[in-house]
Structure formats: C-alpha cells, structure tokens
Amino acid sequence: MPALNARSTADIQASDAAHHWHPFTDSADLAATGTRVIRSAQGCWLTGNDGERLLDGMAGLWCVNVGYGREEIVEAVARQMRELPYYNTFFQCTHPSATEFAEALTEVAPPHMNRVFFTNSGSESNDTVFRLARVYWDCMGQASKKMFVARRNAYHGSTVVGASLGGMGAMHAQSGLPIEGIRHIGQPYWFGEGRDMDEAEFGLIRARELEAAIDEIGADRIAAFIAEPIQGAGGVIIPPATYWPEIARVCRERDILLITDEVICGFGRTGSWFGAEHFGVQADLSPIAKGMTSGYIPMGGVLISDRVAGPVMEKAGEFYHGYTYSGHPAACAAGIANLRILREEKLVERVRDDIGPYLKSRWMTLADHPLVGQARMLGLLGALEIVADKRTMARFPGGAGARCRDLCVRNGLVMRAVGDTMIVSPPLILSYEEAEELVVRARKSLDDLADAMTREGWRGAA
Ligand code: PXG
C-alpha cells in the first residue's frame, strides 16, 4: 500500500516546526532537533519515515494494548462510520454501539461496577470523578465532603482538575495549580524515597499518610482519595505489597471514596483486567481510557460502583455533566472490537501467566548491569533505575535518562525516561522473541550509555 503521505522527512520536520505545537514539549528545543516521524506500525513495531524499524516498548503512550494493525478494529470503525458516524447520548438518546460497549465494559469490570460514563480521555474522566464524587456526598446528606486527597508525583491528566489532582510540581508551577480543595500526600516509591527502610514497613508508612491527612482535615470534609494502582508517568512505581490493603482499610474506616485511576493499569496491563483487582481492593470509581480502545480512537470513561450509582441516580436528579462526544459511535465500535480481541485472545491471562512472567524473567537479568540500581516489573509494566554508582545508588550529576532514551532509539527500541528511571509498557501481544529483543536492545543501550559516561569521565573505567 502506498504511504498516505509521501513527503520527505525533512519536509515534514520543517512544516511541523512551523505549525505544530506539541504536548509536553520544549518547542524551541524541538524546532532545533526536529521531530521523529513515525509513518506506520504493525504488531509491536513502528516504522519511521525513512523506513527505520523500532520495537515499541511503550505501546504508543501506554495504550496500544492489542498491538497495531488490527483489521477487526479498523473494519468495525469503518462499518460504524458508514452507518452512523455521530449521534449524541444526551437528551434521552442512545445508539446501539454505546449501549453494547457499556454492557461489554461492565462484563469485564469488577462485579460491583455496573455502569459506565463515557468521556474522550483520561483527563476528562478525572474531571468527571471530581464532580461525581462531590455529587455523591451531596446525595448522602454530607455536602461538606468536598476535598480530595491525591499523591505527589501522580499523573491524572492535563486539564485543570487532572493536573491539580496530579502531583507534578512542574505542572503546578506553570499555571498556578493545584486548584483549592486538594491535599497531596507522599507516594509509595521505595527505591527513590524509602531505601533505608524495610519495603513492607515503608508501604505502611506511606499509606498511613492518608490516615493522618484525613484525621487532620476531618473525614467530614473529604470526598475521596485518588491514586493510580501503579504510577505510570511518575516512573512505573510499583507499591510495596502492604500499601494498597492499608489504603483500602483507611478509606473504609474513615468513610471516604476510593478512586483508582485505571487509565494505564486497566485492560490487562497488570495481568488482571484492572489494577485494583491485582492489588485486591475495591474502588468506588475508576477513570479509564487508553487500553479501552487500544488508542485506535480517543476515548475515556468512568466505571461507577453500585455504591455511588445508587444514591446519585435516586437523589441527584440531572447530573449536569457530559461531552459532545460522550459515547461516540466510532469510538464505541473500536472499543467493542478491542474488548473482543482482549477476551478472545485471552490477552489479560496471557500477561498474568505467560508473557508477563517471561518478560519479567528476562527484564530482571538487567539488574546485574553496572548502571542499573534496581529492575522491577509487574504485568507488562517495567522500570530500570539508572545509577552512577551501584553501591551508593548515586545518580549521574547531569542525569542520564534522556541520553539512555536516545541511545535506545538509535538501537531500535522505544523506551521512555522519567528522570533517570527507564520505563516500558509494551503491547500485550508481545511475543517471546520480541521480549528477548526488547531486553537485548535495552542492555545494548545501557552498555552504550556506560561507555559514553566512562569516556566523559563520569565514571571510573571498568
Ligand atoms: N490518568 C493516568 C493514570 C494517566 O496515565 C491520564 C489520566 C490522562 O489521560 P489523557 O487521555 O487525558 O492523556 C493519564 C495519561 C507519559 C504520559 O509521558 C502519560 C499519560 C499521558 C501522556 C503522557 O508517560 N498518561
């Protein structure tokens, strides 16, 4: 098939630099270096504009769970667009594909979550839970419960509420966030913040920060606690096993809602359908997006528990909230086809029992690398902590993550850097050979990084 757009790479880069403002990007810096142009993709592989091939260790941006090139999804979307490209779900309307997708989603959701509210992104899903949790407490006759507790270094999106719930200092600093009514507590990042302590003990300490915050503010003023089961954008932070059960206890005892942001962890990423299930906790609300359609069409949503749905449906009257494209037919068609693939190919079970354990066994071999302070993996979410000195775990003075990421690309692997934490989140269809290839390319990139750091005098010659 001829390429859709046959412009040269230099031509695309020049036009892009002139007209395209990119998300989370230093525009001046980008204009100087030029964007990387991805032309097509198949399975777990990306093809650049000049034909170069890259193994996509990030499933796009944590979303292409079923891999690229799924004709079933393409066909389902095309069929839907011919039949009904758009209609809304406001004003007592629906269409077959929104209804079918809602039903299918609640079949894979935890049994106590039987309703879904459709949005177009993870950020909108977090705006939705922010409003819905407050409405819930109004309906319960406890209108003073308005505040949220969230965590430092969490990521919940880029809208005003999403960025405020998130705990990214740089995002807050740039635009006078967070908004009022949000308290941030510590994150369960043992390698980064608790290494001098037993890991289980550290998990309890960080969970009990929630208890302390609630007791200080007053449970009668707090609507909910929100957290990602595993922090993704924060650096694939897998909490100690003690953390989640303790969080669930505190939420239960203090009677605040528990919101697990499943935007990354949902749809099989952890080897369970949802991250909360992996950690054995029950959420009251769960924002979802990304793997919901494997990114083929933008979509998000909120899974709503019976606990929240009951009183709100009974007492709130109209919930004044919704988006023009809530339940968009084409997005729902993509989602239905995506769920069918996940179920028929048993991709969630595959992550839990097969490719997940296999990739982990290979990934953990990287822990012996002189620049790796810790390797960790859960499901198909993995991280490597790059250090200059394994004894002290000191980092490189100027940082090393971005350089490692660039070396990975040169070695044909997309791996992301969060500071000096390298992270992966490949498609759930990753084969054994691709898992092997991912680890080989990661090791080669680490070796190249070590050579460069030695050459530049940042570490002693081995
Ligand atoms: N919640 C979580 C847990 C996320 O990871 C969002 C909400 C927001 O979703 P939308 O669809 O509005 O982007 C996300 C998104 C990164 C990166 O650099 C991560 C995300 C988005 C963009 C970049 O790791 N996660």
Coordinates of C-alpha atoms and ligand atoms in Angstrom, one line a residue:
M1 CA 0.0 0.0 0.0
P2 CA 1.5 3.4 -0.9
A3 CA 2.2 5.7 2.1
L4 CA -0.6 8.1 2.9
N5 CA 1.8 11.0 2.9
A6 CA 4.9 10.7 0.8
R7 CA 6.6 13.9 2.0
S8 CA 10.3 13.7 2.9
T9 CA 11.3 13.6 6.5
A10 CA 13.0 17.0 6.3
D11 CA 9.9 18.5 4.7
I12 CA 7.6 17.1 7.4
Q13 CA 10.0 18.3 10.1
A14 CA 10.2 21.8 8.7
S15 CA 6.4 22.1 8.4
D16 CA 5.9 20.6 11.8
A17 CA 8.4 23.1 13.4
A18 CA 6.5 25.9 11.7
H19 CA 2.9 25.0 12.6
H20 CA 2.5 22.1 15.1
W21 CA 2.6 22.9 18.8
H22 CA 3.4 19.6 20.6
P23 CA 2.2 18.4 24.0
F24 CA 4.7 18.3 26.8
T25 CA 7.5 19.6 24.6
D26 CA 10.0 22.4 24.7
S27 CA 9.1 23.9 21.3
A28 CA 12.3 25.8 20.8
D29 CA 14.4 22.7 21.5
L30 CA 12.2 20.6 19.2
A31 CA 12.5 23.0 16.4
A32 CA 16.3 22.8 16.7
T33 CA 16.4 19.0 16.7
G34 CA 13.5 18.0 14.5
T35 CA 10.6 15.7 15.4
R36 CA 10.9 11.9 14.9
V37 CA 8.4 11.0 12.2
I38 CA 6.6 7.7 12.6
R39 CA 4.9 6.6 9.4
S40 CA 3.2 3.3 10.1
A41 CA 3.1 0.4 12.5
Q42 CA 2.3 -3.3 12.7
G43 CA 2.1 -5.6 15.7
C44 CA 4.7 -4.2 18.2
W45 CA 6.8 -2.5 15.5
L46 CA 6.9 1.2 14.4
T47 CA 8.2 2.3 11.0
G48 CA 9.9 5.6 10.7
N49 CA 9.5 7.9 7.7
D50 CA 12.8 6.7 6.2
G51 CA 11.9 3.0 6.8
E52 CA 13.7 2.5 10.1
R53 CA 12.1 0.0 12.4
L54 CA 11.6 0.5 16.1
L55 CA 10.3 -2.0 18.7
D56 CA 7.6 -0.1 20.6
G57 CA 8.3 -0.7 24.2
M58 CA 5.7 1.8 25.2
A59 CA 2.6 0.6 23.3
G60 CA 2.3 4.2 21.9
L61 CA 1.7 6.1 25.1
W62 CA 0.7 3.1 27.3
C63 CA -2.3 2.4 25.2
V64 CA -2.0 0.1 22.2
N65 CA -2.7 -3.0 24.2
V66 CA -3.8 -5.2 21.3
G67 CA -0.9 -4.0 19.1
Y68 CA -1.0 -2.1 15.8
G69 CA -2.7 -3.2 12.5
R70 CA -5.8 -4.9 13.9
E71 CA -8.1 -5.1 10.9
E72 CA -11.0 -6.1 13.1
I73 CA -10.9 -2.7 14.8
V74 CA -10.4 -0.8 11.5
E75 CA -13.3 -2.7 9.9
A76 CA -15.6 -2.2 12.9
V77 CA -15.0 1.6 12.9
A78 CA -15.4 1.9 9.2
R79 CA -18.7 0.0 9.3
Q80 CA -20.0 2.1 12.2
M81 CA -19.0 5.3 10.5
R82 CA -20.9 4.4 7.4
E83 CA -24.0 3.5 9.4
L84 CA -23.9 6.3 12.0
P85 CA -20.8 8.4 12.2
Y86 CA -22.2 10.5 15.0
Y87 CA -25.1 10.9 17.3
N88 CA -25.2 12.1 20.9
T89 CA -26.1 10.3 24.1
F90 CA -27.7 13.4 25.7
F91 CA -31.4 14.1 25.9
Q92 CA -32.6 10.5 26.4
C93 CA -30.8 9.2 23.3
T94 CA -28.5 6.3 22.7
H95 CA -27.3 4.3 19.8
P96 CA -26.6 0.5 19.6
S97 CA -22.8 0.8 19.8
A98 CA -22.8 2.9 23.0
T99 CA -25.2 0.6 24.6
E100 CA -23.3 -2.5 23.6
F101 CA -19.9 -1.1 24.7
A102 CA -21.3 -0.1 28.1
E103 CA -22.6 -3.6 28.6
A104 CA -19.4 -5.2 27.5
L105 CA -17.3 -3.0 29.7
T106 CA -19.4 -3.8 32.8
E107 CA -18.9 -7.5 32.0
V108 CA -15.2 -7.2 32.4
A109 CA -15.3 -4.6 35.2
P110 CA -15.3 -5.8 38.8
P111 CA -18.7 -7.2 39.7
H112 CA -19.7 -4.2 41.9
M113 CA -19.2 -1.8 39.0
N114 CA -22.2 -1.9 36.7
R115 CA -22.3 1.4 35.0
V116 CA -20.0 3.5 32.8
F117 CA -20.0 7.2 32.0
F118 CA -18.3 7.9 28.6
T119 CA -15.7 10.7 28.1
N120 CA -13.0 11.2 25.5
S121 CA -9.8 11.0 27.5
G122 CA -8.3 10.1 30.9
S123 CA -8.2 13.8 31.8
E124 CA -11.9 14.2 31.2
S125 CA -12.5 11.1 33.2
N126 CA -10.7 12.6 36.2
D127 CA -12.8 15.8 35.8
T128 CA -15.8 13.6 35.8
V129 CA -14.9 11.7 39.0
F130 CA -14.1 15.0 40.7
R131 CA -17.6 16.2 40.1
L132 CA -19.4 12.9 40.6
A133 CA -17.8 12.2 44.0
R134 CA -19.0 15.5 45.3
V135 CA -22.5 15.0 43.9
Y136 CA -22.5 11.6 45.7
W137 CA -21.8 13.1 49.1
D138 CA -24.4 15.8 48.5
C139 CA -26.9 13.0 47.8
M140 CA -25.8 11.3 51.1
G141 CA -26.6 14.4 53.0
Q142 CA -22.9 15.2 53.6
A143 CA -22.3 18.2 51.4
S144 CA -19.3 19.2 53.5
K145 CA -17.3 16.3 52.0
K146 CA -15.7 18.1 49.1
M147 CA -11.9 17.7 49.3
F148 CA -9.7 15.2 47.6
V149 CA -6.5 13.6 48.8
A150 CA -4.1 12.7 46.0
R151 CA -0.4 12.0 45.8
R152 CA 2.8 13.7 44.9
N153 CA 4.2 12.5 41.6
A154 CA 0.9 11.2 40.5
Y155 CA -0.4 11.8 37.0
H156 CA -4.1 12.3 36.4
G157 CA -4.1 14.3 33.2
S158 CA -3.6 17.8 31.8
T159 CA -7.0 19.6 32.3
V160 CA -7.2 21.9 35.3
V161 CA -8.7 19.2 37.5
G162 CA -6.4 16.5 36.1
A163 CA -3.3 18.5 36.6
S164 CA -4.4 19.6 40.1
L165 CA -5.1 16.0 41.2
G166 CA -1.8 15.0 39.7
G167 CA 1.2 15.7 41.8
M168 CA 3.6 17.0 39.2
G169 CA 5.4 20.0 40.7
A170 CA 6.5 21.4 37.3
M171 CA 2.9 21.3 36.0
H172 CA 1.6 23.1 39.1
A173 CA 4.3 25.7 39.0
Q174 CA 3.5 26.7 35.4
S175 CA -0.1 27.7 35.8
G176 CA -0.9 28.4 39.4
L177 CA -2.2 24.9 40.3
P178 CA -3.5 23.0 42.1
I179 CA -7.0 24.4 42.5
E180 CA -8.3 24.6 46.0
G181 CA -9.5 21.5 47.9
I182 CA -6.8 19.0 47.1
R183 CA -4.2 17.7 49.6
H184 CA -1.2 15.8 48.2
I185 CA 0.5 13.1 50.3
G186 CA 3.6 11.0 49.7
Q187 CA 4.0 8.3 47.1
P188 CA 5.0 4.7 47.8
Y189 CA 8.2 5.0 45.9
W190 CA 10.5 2.7 47.9
F191 CA 13.6 2.9 45.7
G192 CA 13.5 6.7 45.4
E193 CA 12.4 7.7 48.9
G194 CA 12.5 4.7 51.3
R195 CA 15.5 2.6 50.6
D196 CA 16.9 2.9 54.1
M197 CA 13.7 1.2 55.4
D198 CA 12.2 -2.3 55.0
E199 CA 10.0 -2.2 52.0
A200 CA 6.8 -3.5 53.7
E201 CA 7.2 -1.0 56.5
F202 CA 7.7 1.8 54.0
G203 CA 4.4 0.8 52.3
L204 CA 2.5 1.1 55.5
I205 CA 4.1 4.4 56.4
R206 CA 3.1 6.0 53.1
A207 CA -0.4 4.5 53.3
R208 CA -0.8 5.9 56.8
E209 CA -0.1 9.4 55.5
L210 CA -3.6 9.2 54.1
E211 CA -4.9 8.4 57.6
A212 CA -3.0 11.3 59.1
A213 CA -4.2 13.7 56.4
I214 CA -7.8 12.7 56.9
D215 CA -7.6 13.0 60.7
E216 CA -6.0 16.4 60.3
I217 CA -8.5 17.8 57.8
G218 CA -11.5 15.9 59.1
A219 CA -13.3 13.0 57.4
D220 CA -16.4 15.1 57.2
R221 CA -14.6 17.4 54.7
I222 CA -13.1 14.7 52.4
A223 CA -14.8 13.2 49.5
A224 CA -12.3 10.8 48.1
F225 CA -8.7 9.6 47.8
I226 CA -7.5 9.1 44.2
A227 CA -4.5 7.1 43.1
E228 CA -3.1 5.1 40.2
P229 CA -2.7 1.4 41.3
I230 CA 0.8 1.7 39.8
Q231 CA 2.0 5.2 39.0
G232 CA 2.8 5.2 35.2
A233 CA 4.1 8.6 34.1
G234 CA 5.7 9.0 37.6
G235 CA 8.1 6.2 36.7
V236 CA 6.3 2.9 37.0
I237 CA 6.2 2.9 40.7
I238 CA 5.0 -0.4 42.0
P239 CA 3.9 0.0 45.6
P240 CA 5.0 -2.4 48.3
A241 CA 2.5 -5.2 48.9
T242 CA 1.5 -3.7 52.2
Y243 CA 0.4 -0.4 50.6
W244 CA -3.0 -1.0 48.9
P245 CA -4.6 -3.1 51.6
E246 CA -3.8 -0.4 54.1
I247 CA -5.2 2.4 51.8
A248 CA -8.4 0.4 51.4
R249 CA -8.7 0.0 55.2
V250 CA -8.3 3.7 55.8
C251 CA -10.8 4.6 53.1
R252 CA -13.3 2.1 54.6
E253 CA -12.8 3.2 58.2
R254 CA -12.9 6.9 57.5
D255 CA -15.7 6.6 55.0
I256 CA -14.2 8.3 52.0
L257 CA -14.5 7.1 48.4
L258 CA -11.6 5.2 46.9
I259 CA -10.9 6.2 43.3
T260 CA -8.4 4.1 41.4
D261 CA -7.2 5.8 38.2
E262 CA -7.1 2.8 35.8
V263 CA -6.1 4.8 32.7
I264 CA -2.8 2.9 32.4
C265 CA -3.4 -0.1 34.6
G266 CA -6.8 -1.0 33.1
F267 CA -7.4 -3.5 30.3
G268 CA -4.8 -6.1 31.2
R269 CA -1.7 -4.1 31.8
T270 CA -1.1 -5.7 35.2
G271 CA -2.3 -9.2 34.3
S272 CA -5.7 -8.5 35.8
W273 CA -8.5 -6.6 34.0
F274 CA -7.9 -3.7 36.4
G275 CA -5.1 -2.7 38.7
A276 CA -7.3 -2.6 41.7
E277 CA -8.2 -6.2 41.2
H278 CA -4.5 -7.1 41.1
F279 CA -4.0 -5.5 44.4
G280 CA -7.2 -7.0 45.9
V281 CA -9.0 -3.7 46.5
Q282 CA -12.5 -2.4 45.6
A283 CA -12.7 1.0 44.1
D284 CA -15.8 3.2 44.2
L285 CA -15.0 5.0 40.9
S286 CA -12.4 4.2 38.3
P287 CA -11.4 6.6 35.4
I288 CA -10.4 4.6 32.3
A289 CA -9.1 5.4 28.9
K290 CA -6.1 4.3 26.8
G291 CA -6.4 0.5 26.6
M292 CA -10.2 0.9 26.4
T293 CA -9.9 1.3 22.7
S294 CA -6.2 0.5 22.5
G295 CA -5.8 4.0 21.3
Y296 CA -7.3 3.4 17.9
I297 CA -9.9 6.1 18.6
P298 CA -9.7 8.5 21.5
M299 CA -12.0 7.5 24.3
G300 CA -12.3 7.5 28.1
G301 CA -14.8 6.7 30.7
V302 CA -15.6 6.2 34.4
L303 CA -16.6 2.9 35.9
I304 CA -19.1 3.6 38.6
S305 CA -19.8 1.3 41.5
D306 CA -23.3 0.4 42.7
R307 CA -22.5 2.3 45.9
V308 CA -22.1 5.6 44.1
A309 CA -24.6 5.0 41.3
G310 CA -27.5 4.1 43.7
P311 CA -27.8 7.4 45.7
V312 CA -26.9 9.6 42.8
M313 CA -29.5 8.1 40.4
E314 CA -32.1 8.2 43.2
K315 CA -31.5 11.7 44.5
A316 CA -29.4 13.9 42.4
G317 CA -31.8 14.5 39.6
E318 CA -30.0 15.5 36.4
F319 CA -26.1 15.3 36.6
Y320 CA -25.2 18.4 34.7
H321 CA -22.1 16.9 33.1
G322 CA -21.2 15.4 29.7
Y323 CA -19.3 15.9 26.5
T324 CA -20.5 16.3 22.9
Y325 CA -18.6 13.1 22.1
S326 CA -19.5 11.0 25.2
G327 CA -20.2 7.5 23.8
H328 CA -19.1 8.5 20.3
P329 CA -20.3 5.7 17.9
A330 CA -16.9 5.1 16.2
A331 CA -15.0 5.1 19.5
C332 CA -17.5 2.6 20.9
A333 CA -17.2 0.4 17.8
A334 CA -13.4 0.5 18.3
G335 CA -13.8 -0.3 22.0
I336 CA -16.2 -3.2 21.3
A337 CA -13.8 -4.8 18.8
N338 CA -10.9 -4.1 21.1
L339 CA -12.6 -5.9 24.1
R340 CA -13.5 -8.8 21.8
I341 CA -9.8 -9.2 20.9
L342 CA -8.7 -8.9 24.6
R343 CA -11.2 -11.6 25.6
E344 CA -10.9 -14.0 22.6
E345 CA -7.1 -14.0 22.6
K346 CA -7.1 -14.1 26.4
L347 CA -4.5 -11.3 26.5
V348 CA -5.1 -10.5 30.1
E349 CA -4.5 -14.1 31.2
R350 CA -1.5 -14.1 28.8
V351 CA 0.0 -11.2 30.7
R352 CA -0.6 -12.8 34.0
D353 CA 0.5 -16.4 33.2
D354 CA 2.7 -16.3 30.1
I355 CA 4.3 -13.2 28.5
G356 CA 4.3 -11.2 31.8
P357 CA 6.3 -13.7 33.8
Y358 CA 8.5 -14.4 30.8
L359 CA 9.4 -10.7 30.1
K360 CA 9.9 -10.2 33.8
S361 CA 12.4 -13.1 34.0
R362 CA 14.4 -11.6 31.1
W363 CA 14.0 -8.0 32.3
M364 CA 15.3 -8.8 35.8
T365 CA 18.6 -10.0 34.3
L366 CA 19.3 -6.3 33.6
A367 CA 19.7 -5.8 37.3
D368 CA 23.3 -7.1 37.1
H369 CA 24.2 -4.2 34.7
P370 CA 26.6 -1.8 36.4
L371 CA 24.3 1.2 35.7
V372 CA 21.1 -0.4 37.0
G373 CA 20.3 0.2 40.6
Q374 CA 17.0 -1.6 40.5
A375 CA 15.0 -3.5 37.9
R376 CA 11.3 -4.0 38.6
M377 CA 8.3 -5.3 36.6
L378 CA 4.6 -6.1 37.3
G379 CA 2.5 -7.4 34.5
L380 CA 3.8 -5.7 31.4
L381 CA 4.9 -2.5 33.3
G382 CA 8.7 -2.3 33.9
A383 CA 11.3 0.1 35.2
L384 CA 15.1 0.4 35.5
E385 CA 16.7 2.8 37.9
I386 CA 19.9 4.2 36.3
V387 CA 22.6 5.0 38.8
A388 CA 26.2 6.1 38.5
D389 CA 27.3 4.0 41.5
K390 CA 25.5 0.8 42.5
R391 CA 27.0 0.8 46.0
T392 CA 25.6 4.2 47.0
M393 CA 22.9 4.4 44.3
A394 CA 24.0 7.9 43.5
R395 CA 22.7 9.3 40.2
F396 CA 24.7 10.8 37.5
P397 CA 25.2 14.5 38.3
G398 CA 23.7 15.7 35.0
G399 CA 21.1 13.0 34.7
A400 CA 21.3 10.1 32.3
G401 CA 17.7 9.1 31.4
A402 CA 17.2 11.2 28.3
R403 CA 20.6 10.1 27.0
C404 CA 19.6 6.5 27.6
R405 CA 16.3 7.0 25.8
D406 CA 18.1 8.5 22.8
L407 CA 20.5 5.5 22.7
C408 CA 17.5 3.1 22.8
V409 CA 16.0 4.8 19.8
R410 CA 19.3 4.5 18.0
N411 CA 19.3 0.8 18.9
G412 CA 15.7 0.4 17.6
L413 CA 13.8 0.4 20.8
V414 CA 11.3 2.9 22.2
M415 CA 11.8 3.1 26.0
R416 CA 10.8 6.2 27.9
A417 CA 12.8 8.1 30.5
V418 CA 11.2 9.6 33.6
G419 CA 14.2 11.4 35.1
D420 CA 16.7 8.6 35.4
T421 CA 14.1 5.9 35.5
M422 CA 13.7 4.0 32.3
I423 CA 10.2 2.5 31.7
V424 CA 8.5 0.1 29.4
S425 CA 4.9 -0.8 28.8
P426 CA 4.8 -2.9 25.6
P427 CA 1.7 -4.2 23.8
L428 CA 0.1 -7.2 25.4
I429 CA 0.7 -9.2 22.3
L430 CA 4.4 -9.0 22.7
S431 CA 6.0 -12.4 21.5
Y432 CA 8.7 -14.3 23.3
E433 CA 11.1 -13.3 20.5
E434 CA 10.1 -9.6 20.9
A435 CA 10.5 -9.8 24.7
E436 CA 14.0 -11.1 24.1
E437 CA 14.7 -8.5 21.6
L438 CA 13.5 -5.7 23.9
V439 CA 15.9 -6.8 26.7
V440 CA 18.8 -7.3 24.3
R441 CA 18.3 -3.8 22.9
A442 CA 17.9 -2.3 26.4
R443 CA 21.1 -3.9 27.5
K444 CA 23.0 -2.7 24.4
S445 CA 21.7 0.8 25.1
L446 CA 22.8 0.6 28.8
D447 CA 26.3 -0.6 27.6
D448 CA 26.5 2.3 25.1
L449 CA 25.5 4.7 27.9
A450 CA 28.1 3.2 30.2
D451 CA 30.8 3.7 27.5
A452 CA 29.8 7.3 26.9
M453 CA 29.8 8.1 30.7
T454 CA 33.2 6.5 31.1
R455 CA 34.5 8.4 28.1
E456 CA 33.3 11.6 29.5
G457 CA 34.8 10.9 32.9
W458 CA 31.5 10.5 34.8
R459 CA 32.5 7.0 36.0
G460 CA 35.8 5.2 36.5
A461 CA 36.9 2.9 33.6
A462 CA 35.7 -0.6 34.4
Ligands
PXG1 N1 -4.6 9.2 34.3 C1 -3.5 8.5 34.1 C2 -3.1 7.5 35.2 C3 -2.7 8.7 33.0 O1 -1.6 7.9 32.9 C4 -4.3 10.3 32.3 C5 -5.0 10.1 33.4 C6 -4.8 11.4 31.3 O2 -5.2 10.8 30.2 P1 -5.4 11.6 28.8 O3 -6.1 10.7 27.9 O4 -6.1 12.8 29.1 O5 -4.0 11.9 28.4 C7 -3.1 9.6 32.1 C8 -2.3 9.9 30.8 C9 3.7 9.9 29.8 C10 2.3 10.2 29.6 O6 4.5 10.7 29.4 C11 1.3 9.6 30.3 C12 0.0 10.0 30.0 C13 -0.3 10.9 29.0 C14 0.7 11.5 28.3 C15 2.0 11.2 28.6 O7 4.0 8.9 30.5 N2 -1.0 9.4 30.8

